[in-house]
Amino acid sequence: MKIDSNIVPTKYWHKLEDGRVQCDLCPRECQLRDGKRGVCFVRQNLDGMIKLTTYGRSSGFCIDPIEKKPLNHFYPGSSVLSFGTAGCNLCCKFCQNWDISKSREFDTLSASASPDALARTAARMGCKSVAFTYNDPVIFLEYAVDVAKACREHQIQTVAVTAGYINPEPRVEFFRYMDAANIDLKGFTERFYQKICSGHLSDVLDTLLYVRHETQLWFEITTLLIPGENDSSTELEQQCRWIYDNLGPDVPLHFSAFHPDFHMLDKPKTPASTLERARDIALQQGLNYVYTGNVFDVAGGSTYCPECKRQVINRDWYELGDYHLDSEGKCYYCGAQIPGRFCDGPGHFGRNRIPISIA
């Protein structure tokens, strides 16, 4: 009998008295009869246990600028080997990658790579890191962790681009192997999470608190602003105040522009003025590093020293201009420490995007 190497056992599940199996990976806690798949699509009850059915498979590989993840304080200007799989454990009506995250076709996963092949390719291509992105890596935890382990053997960093919708026990294992993360804080009301994402805000806030206070990885936060849904000044003030009080003023926050997609084709794209207003609110609430994304805004994309107020990293989309930090991330002008991960000077990958195949 042929063994499918893309199907592997998992450990975050338990059997129920009625014969079903409950997946304990994320707060959805899907209860599945034999053969049934969870909401994420990739985890399935096979032979009375939850298995990951997409190990080693991908929707494609691409080398991106690290700022596209977005991470502005994690080896600026460097390149990152990016990939995703299929499926997602949230059901966001506005998903900007719905063709991947909501795919139910294994043809989407036409590319494949072992963890070691990914790490070796990243090293050969001069990438500083590998990013799990396009869909949420939480749902392919076993594959992501094995890739991260292989990357460490080749001195390659790993980045999780995630909504942070994960239960406490697997959360410890998942983030233990990550070097950086961008966590989506999709809104700041339970109404938004339930109505638009079919999830719960509190679980994401718990992840943010865990990452900030229980790990050493670098992380930044992104909020996609949708007109009339999560962009009111009151909600933004509450969100920024919570971040300041619970995570501190130095966690970078990105406000990104929405464009009509998936099940939200009736909404207009986010005007630049909304992003500018959100950034002003965040700065007024005491956050030191606030960025705008998906719009042309050099001021909103650049990094400023909170002590001397001078611009220390100039950004034009994903391309770096003037750079005024030393190898430790200290401001050339006043010596203040800018938090993040830095090296000797910026990288020069720029706005390139290079699709690749991995044999």
Short mmCIF file of C-alpha atoms in Angstrom, two decimals:
data_model
loop_
_atom_site.label_atom_id
_atom_site.label_comp_id
_atom_site.label_asym_id
_atom_site.label_seq_id
_atom_site.Cartn_x
_atom_site.Cartn_y
_atom_site.Cartn_z
CA MET A 1 0.00 0.00 0.00
CA LYS A 2 1.37 3.41 -0.98
CA ILE A 3 1.95 5.76 1.94
CA ASP A 4 1.09 9.42 1.32
CA SER A 5 4.00 11.46 2.70
CA ASN A 6 1.81 14.58 2.68
CA ILE A 7 -0.42 13.11 5.42
CA VAL A 8 1.14 13.15 8.89
CA PRO A 9 -0.19 12.55 12.43
CA THR A 10 -0.77 15.48 14.78
CA LYS A 11 -0.97 15.60 18.56
CA TYR A 12 -3.45 18.36 19.44
CA TRP A 13 -6.73 16.40 19.52
CA HIS A 14 -8.72 14.06 21.70
CA LYS A 15 -11.48 11.49 21.26
CA LEU A 16 -15.07 12.20 22.29
CA GLU A 17 -17.46 9.71 23.87
CA ASP A 18 -19.72 9.69 20.79
CA GLY A 19 -16.89 8.47 18.55
CA ARG A 20 -15.96 11.81 17.05
CA VAL A 21 -12.53 13.38 17.40
CA GLN A 22 -12.04 16.98 18.55
CA CYS A 23 -9.20 19.04 17.10
CA ASP A 24 -7.58 21.11 19.85
CA LEU A 25 -5.28 23.22 17.68
CA CYS A 26 -7.37 26.38 17.58
CA PRO A 27 -10.39 27.88 19.37
CA ARG A 28 -12.76 26.46 16.75
CA GLU A 29 -12.24 23.01 18.30
CA CYS A 30 -13.87 21.22 15.35
CA GLN A 31 -15.55 17.94 16.30
CA LEU A 32 -15.23 15.54 13.39
CA ARG A 33 -16.50 12.15 12.40
CA ASP A 34 -14.22 9.84 10.46
CA GLY A 35 -13.22 11.31 7.12
CA LYS A 36 -14.48 14.81 7.89
CA ARG A 37 -12.27 17.88 7.63
CA GLY A 38 -12.14 20.87 9.94
CA VAL A 39 -13.03 24.39 8.90
CA CYS A 40 -9.36 24.87 8.01
CA PHE A 41 -9.73 22.09 5.39
CA VAL A 42 -6.21 20.72 5.90
CA ARG A 43 -6.75 18.85 9.20
CA GLN A 44 -8.89 15.73 8.90
CA ASN A 45 -10.16 12.85 11.02
CA LEU A 46 -8.47 9.82 9.50
CA ASP A 47 -8.50 6.48 11.30
CA GLY A 48 -9.76 8.06 14.50
CA MET A 49 -7.08 10.72 14.78
CA ILE A 50 -6.50 14.23 13.44
CA LYS A 51 -3.96 14.32 10.63
CA LEU A 52 -2.44 17.15 8.61
CA THR A 53 -3.08 16.37 4.93
CA THR A 54 -0.89 19.00 3.28
CA TYR A 55 2.55 18.42 4.79
CA GLY A 56 5.26 19.49 2.35
CA ARG A 57 2.82 20.94 -0.18
CA SER A 58 2.56 24.59 -1.16
CA SER A 59 0.66 27.02 -3.35
CA GLY A 60 4.01 28.34 -4.55
CA PHE A 61 7.27 29.96 -3.51
CA CYS A 62 8.40 33.56 -3.95
CA ILE A 63 11.24 35.76 -2.72
CA ASP A 64 9.87 39.03 -1.33
CA PRO A 65 11.16 42.06 0.57
CA ILE A 66 10.73 41.53 4.31
CA GLU A 67 8.80 44.83 4.46
CA LYS A 68 5.99 43.15 2.50
CA LYS A 69 5.09 40.81 5.39
CA PRO A 70 4.99 43.58 6.77
CA LEU A 71 7.99 43.72 9.10
CA ASN A 72 9.78 47.07 9.26
CA HIS A 73 12.08 46.37 12.21
CA PHE A 74 13.32 42.90 11.26
CA TYR A 75 16.50 43.07 9.19
CA PRO A 76 15.26 45.97 7.01
CA GLY A 77 15.84 45.63 3.29
CA SER A 78 16.48 41.89 3.46
CA SER A 79 14.85 39.23 1.29
CA VAL A 80 12.54 36.51 2.56
CA LEU A 81 11.52 33.24 0.92
CA SER A 82 7.71 33.22 1.24
CA PHE A 83 5.24 30.39 0.87
CA GLY A 84 1.84 29.18 2.00
CA THR A 85 -0.37 26.13 1.66
CA ALA A 86 -4.17 26.15 1.43
CA GLY A 87 -7.00 26.66 3.89
CA CYS A 88 -7.52 28.86 6.96
CA ASN A 89 -9.14 28.55 10.38
CA LEU A 90 -10.88 31.93 10.14
CA CYS A 91 -13.57 32.85 7.61
CA CYS A 92 -12.86 36.52 6.92
CA LYS A 93 -15.31 37.93 4.40
CA PHE A 94 -12.69 40.40 3.19
CA CYS A 95 -9.84 37.90 2.69
CA GLN A 96 -7.27 39.37 0.30
CA ASN A 97 -5.77 35.91 -0.39
CA TRP A 98 -9.05 33.99 -0.62
CA ASP A 99 -7.98 32.02 -3.70
CA ILE A 100 -5.40 30.33 -1.46
CA SER A 101 -6.88 30.47 2.02
CA LYS A 102 -10.32 29.29 0.88
CA SER A 103 -9.12 26.84 -1.72
CA ARG A 104 -10.64 23.36 -1.50
CA GLU A 105 -8.70 22.05 -4.46
CA PHE A 106 -5.43 20.19 -4.04
CA ASP A 107 -4.41 21.54 -7.44
CA THR A 108 -3.71 24.74 -5.52
CA LEU A 109 -0.93 22.80 -3.81
CA SER A 110 0.96 21.90 -6.96
CA ALA A 111 4.35 22.87 -5.51
CA SER A 112 6.18 20.88 -2.89
CA ALA A 113 9.34 21.05 -0.82
CA SER A 114 10.84 19.29 2.14
CA PRO A 115 11.87 21.39 5.15
CA ASP A 116 15.56 20.90 4.35
CA ALA A 117 15.06 21.85 0.69
CA LEU A 118 13.35 25.07 1.74
CA ALA A 119 16.14 25.97 4.16
CA ARG A 120 18.86 25.17 1.62
CA THR A 121 17.12 27.18 -1.09
CA ALA A 122 16.75 30.19 1.20
CA ALA A 123 20.47 30.04 2.02
CA ARG A 124 21.46 29.60 -1.64
CA MET A 125 19.29 32.55 -2.72
CA GLY A 126 20.75 34.82 -0.04
CA CYS A 127 17.51 35.13 1.93
CA LYS A 128 17.77 36.21 5.54
CA SER A 129 14.55 34.43 6.44
CA VAL A 130 11.70 32.14 5.41
CA ALA A 131 8.11 33.33 5.89
CA PHE A 132 4.98 31.25 6.36
CA THR A 133 2.40 33.51 4.74
CA TYR A 134 -0.47 33.81 2.18
CA ASN A 135 -2.57 31.60 4.46
CA ASP A 136 -2.24 31.04 8.20
CA PRO A 137 0.66 28.77 9.23
CA VAL A 138 -1.11 27.83 12.47
CA ILE A 139 -3.12 25.25 10.50
CA PHE A 140 0.03 23.58 9.13
CA LEU A 141 1.91 23.79 12.44
CA GLU A 142 3.77 20.49 12.02
CA TYR A 143 5.18 21.47 8.63
CA ALA A 144 6.01 25.01 9.77
CA VAL A 145 7.84 23.78 12.87
CA ASP A 146 9.88 21.27 10.86
CA VAL A 147 10.81 23.99 8.34
CA ALA A 148 11.83 26.28 11.20
CA LYS A 149 14.04 23.57 12.69
CA ALA A 150 15.74 23.01 9.34
CA CYS A 151 16.23 26.76 8.90
CA ARG A 152 18.03 27.03 12.21
CA GLU A 153 20.58 24.50 10.99
CA HIS A 154 21.32 26.83 8.06
CA GLN A 155 21.28 30.08 10.10
CA ILE A 156 18.04 31.17 8.42
CA GLN A 157 15.40 33.04 10.42
CA THR A 158 11.69 32.10 10.27
CA VAL A 159 8.69 34.44 10.16
CA ALA A 160 5.04 33.63 10.88
CA VAL A 161 2.39 35.83 9.28
CA THR A 162 -0.63 34.81 11.32
CA ALA A 163 -3.97 35.84 12.75
CA GLY A 164 -2.90 34.36 16.08
CA TYR A 165 -6.01 32.18 16.32
CA ILE A 166 -4.51 29.27 18.22
CA ASN A 167 -5.06 27.50 21.53
CA PRO A 168 -2.63 27.93 24.46
CA GLU A 169 -0.84 24.55 24.35
CA PRO A 170 -0.01 24.46 20.61
CA ARG A 171 0.74 28.18 20.79
CA VAL A 172 3.76 27.43 22.97
CA GLU A 173 5.19 24.94 20.47
CA PHE A 174 4.42 27.05 17.41
CA PHE A 175 6.03 30.30 18.57
CA ARG A 176 8.97 28.53 20.23
CA TYR A 177 10.43 27.96 16.78
CA MET A 178 9.64 31.35 15.23
CA ASP A 179 12.09 34.25 15.13
CA ALA A 180 9.55 36.90 14.13
CA ALA A 181 5.85 37.28 13.51
CA ASN A 182 3.36 39.69 12.09
CA ILE A 183 0.05 39.15 13.86
CA ASP A 184 -3.20 40.39 12.36
CA LEU A 185 -5.39 42.25 14.81
CA LYS A 186 -8.32 42.36 12.44
CA GLY A 187 -10.49 44.71 14.47
CA PHE A 188 -11.09 45.61 18.07
CA THR A 189 -14.68 44.55 18.72
CA GLU A 190 -16.18 41.14 19.34
CA ARG A 191 -18.90 42.10 16.85
CA PHE A 192 -16.35 42.49 14.07
CA TYR A 193 -14.63 39.19 14.80
CA GLN A 194 -17.92 37.26 15.03
CA LYS A 195 -19.71 38.90 12.10
CA ILE A 196 -16.81 39.32 9.67
CA CYS A 197 -14.28 36.64 10.68
CA SER A 198 -16.32 33.93 12.48
CA GLY A 199 -13.93 34.10 15.40
CA HIS A 200 -13.38 35.76 18.78
CA LEU A 201 -11.29 38.82 19.63
CA SER A 202 -10.28 37.57 23.08
CA ASP A 203 -8.35 34.60 21.67
CA VAL A 204 -6.24 36.88 19.48
CA LEU A 205 -5.57 39.26 22.37
CA ASP A 206 -4.43 36.28 24.45
CA THR A 207 -1.94 35.38 21.70
CA LEU A 208 -0.62 38.93 21.57
CA LEU A 209 -0.13 38.95 25.34
CA TYR A 210 1.61 35.58 25.21
CA VAL A 211 3.99 36.58 22.42
CA ARG A 212 4.85 39.87 24.11
CA HIS A 213 5.39 38.60 27.63
CA GLU A 214 6.33 34.92 27.29
CA THR A 215 8.59 34.80 24.20
CA GLN A 216 11.65 36.53 22.81
CA LEU A 217 10.58 36.65 19.16
CA TRP A 218 10.21 39.97 17.35
CA PHE A 219 6.63 40.79 16.36
CA GLU A 220 4.63 43.53 14.71
CA ILE A 221 0.87 44.00 14.33
CA THR A 222 -1.25 44.70 11.26
CA THR A 223 -4.83 45.95 11.06
CA LEU A 224 -6.55 46.08 7.67
CA LEU A 225 -8.95 49.03 7.85
CA ILE A 226 -12.33 48.43 6.18
CA PRO A 227 -14.59 51.47 5.65
CA GLY A 228 -17.54 51.41 8.03
CA GLU A 229 -16.47 48.19 9.77
CA ASN A 230 -13.39 48.70 11.95
CA ASP A 231 -12.17 52.22 11.15
CA SER A 232 -14.05 54.46 13.59
CA SER A 233 -11.92 56.83 15.63
CA THR A 234 -13.40 55.44 18.84
CA GLU A 235 -12.46 51.86 18.00
CA LEU A 236 -8.99 52.88 16.87
CA GLU A 237 -8.41 54.82 20.08
CA GLN A 238 -9.47 51.79 22.14
CA GLN A 239 -7.24 49.46 20.14
CA CYS A 240 -4.18 51.70 20.41
CA ARG A 241 -4.76 52.30 24.10
CA TRP A 242 -4.94 48.54 24.69
CA ILE A 243 -1.71 47.99 22.77
CA TYR A 244 0.04 50.75 24.73
CA ASP A 245 -1.21 49.48 28.11
CA ASN A 246 -0.67 45.76 27.50
CA LEU A 247 2.13 45.44 24.94
CA GLY A 248 3.99 48.71 25.35
CA PRO A 249 4.68 51.66 23.06
CA ASP A 250 7.40 50.02 20.95
CA VAL A 251 5.45 47.28 19.15
CA PRO A 252 5.18 48.48 15.53
CA LEU A 253 1.61 48.83 14.27
CA HIS A 254 0.70 48.76 10.57
CA PHE A 255 -2.57 50.14 9.23
CA SER A 256 -3.21 48.65 5.82
CA ALA A 257 -5.65 49.64 3.06
CA PHE A 258 -8.49 47.30 2.12
CA HIS A 259 -9.56 46.69 -1.47
CA PRO A 260 -12.88 45.03 -2.39
CA ASP A 261 -12.46 41.26 -2.57
CA PHE A 262 -14.02 37.87 -1.82
CA HIS A 263 -17.39 38.46 -0.05
CA MET A 264 -16.87 42.20 0.46
CA LEU A 265 -17.13 43.50 -3.07
CA ASP A 266 -19.69 46.09 -1.98
CA LYS A 267 -17.24 48.00 0.21
CA PRO A 268 -15.13 50.85 -1.21
CA LYS A 269 -11.36 50.71 -0.96
CA THR A 270 -9.86 52.43 2.04
CA PRO A 271 -8.99 56.08 1.35
CA ALA A 272 -5.50 57.22 2.23
CA SER A 273 -7.01 59.80 4.58
CA THR A 274 -8.36 56.98 6.78
CA LEU A 275 -4.90 55.48 7.17
CA GLU A 276 -3.44 58.89 7.95
CA ARG A 277 -6.13 59.48 10.60
CA ALA A 278 -5.50 56.06 12.13
CA ARG A 279 -1.76 56.72 12.26
CA ASP A 280 -2.32 60.09 13.92
CA ILE A 281 -4.58 58.46 16.54
CA ALA A 282 -2.00 55.78 17.30
CA LEU A 283 0.78 58.33 17.69
CA GLN A 284 -1.43 60.43 19.95
CA GLN A 285 -2.06 57.35 22.09
CA GLY A 286 1.69 57.05 22.64
CA LEU A 287 2.73 54.37 20.14
CA ASN A 288 6.18 55.07 18.76
CA TYR A 289 6.19 53.17 15.48
CA VAL A 290 3.07 53.40 13.33
CA TYR A 291 2.97 52.66 9.62
CA THR A 292 0.57 52.85 6.69
CA GLY A 293 0.46 50.16 4.02
CA ASN A 294 -0.98 49.41 0.57
CA VAL A 295 -0.82 53.13 -0.28
CA PHE A 296 1.93 55.46 -1.45
CA ASP A 297 2.94 57.29 1.72
CA VAL A 298 6.65 57.82 2.29
CA ALA A 299 6.05 59.56 5.62
CA GLY A 300 3.74 56.79 6.83
CA GLY A 301 6.12 54.07 5.67
CA SER A 302 9.28 55.50 7.20
CA THR A 303 10.73 54.97 10.66
CA TYR A 304 11.39 57.86 13.06
CA CYS A 305 13.39 58.01 16.25
CA PRO A 306 10.96 58.71 19.12
CA GLU A 307 13.65 60.61 21.02
CA CYS A 308 15.02 63.12 18.49
CA LYS A 309 12.11 62.78 16.00
CA ARG A 310 14.52 62.40 13.07
CA GLN A 311 13.80 59.99 10.22
CA VAL A 312 16.10 57.00 10.60
CA ILE A 313 14.79 54.72 7.81
CA ASN A 314 13.30 56.16 4.65
CA ARG A 315 10.89 53.86 2.78
CA ASP A 316 9.34 54.30 -0.64
CA TRP A 317 6.98 51.33 -0.81
CA TYR A 318 9.39 48.45 -0.08
CA GLU A 319 12.54 50.24 -1.16
CA LEU A 320 14.84 51.76 1.46
CA GLY A 321 16.42 55.17 1.05
CA ASP A 322 18.42 57.03 3.67
CA TYR A 323 19.32 54.80 6.59
CA HIS A 324 20.57 56.18 9.90
CA LEU A 325 20.92 53.24 12.29
CA ASP A 326 24.03 51.40 13.40
CA SER A 327 24.36 47.61 13.51
CA GLU A 328 22.62 47.48 16.89
CA GLY A 329 19.71 49.64 15.76
CA LYS A 330 20.81 52.83 17.49
CA CYS A 331 19.94 56.21 16.04
CA TYR A 332 22.92 57.93 14.38
CA TYR A 333 21.66 61.32 15.53
CA CYS A 334 21.03 60.84 19.25
CA GLY A 335 22.05 57.27 20.08
CA ALA A 336 18.54 56.15 21.10
CA GLN A 337 17.86 52.42 20.68
CA ILE A 338 15.29 51.56 18.04
CA PRO A 339 13.75 48.19 18.95
CA GLY A 340 13.98 45.35 16.44
CA ARG A 341 16.53 43.08 14.79
CA PHE A 342 19.25 44.80 12.78
CA CYS A 343 22.64 44.10 11.23
CA ASP A 344 25.44 46.11 9.59
CA GLY A 345 23.49 48.43 7.33
CA PRO A 346 20.27 47.77 5.44
CA GLY A 347 19.70 45.13 2.81
CA HIS A 348 19.13 46.21 -0.76
CA PHE A 349 16.53 43.77 -2.04
CA GLY A 350 14.18 46.65 -2.83
CA ARG A 351 10.77 46.07 -4.44
CA ASN A 352 11.71 42.84 -6.19
CA ARG A 353 9.39 39.86 -6.28
CA ILE A 354 10.93 36.65 -7.61
CA PRO A 355 8.78 33.53 -8.05
CA ILE A 356 10.90 30.39 -7.76
CA SER A 357 10.50 26.64 -7.93
CA ILE A 358 12.10 24.24 -5.49
CA ALA A 359 13.12 20.85 -6.86
#
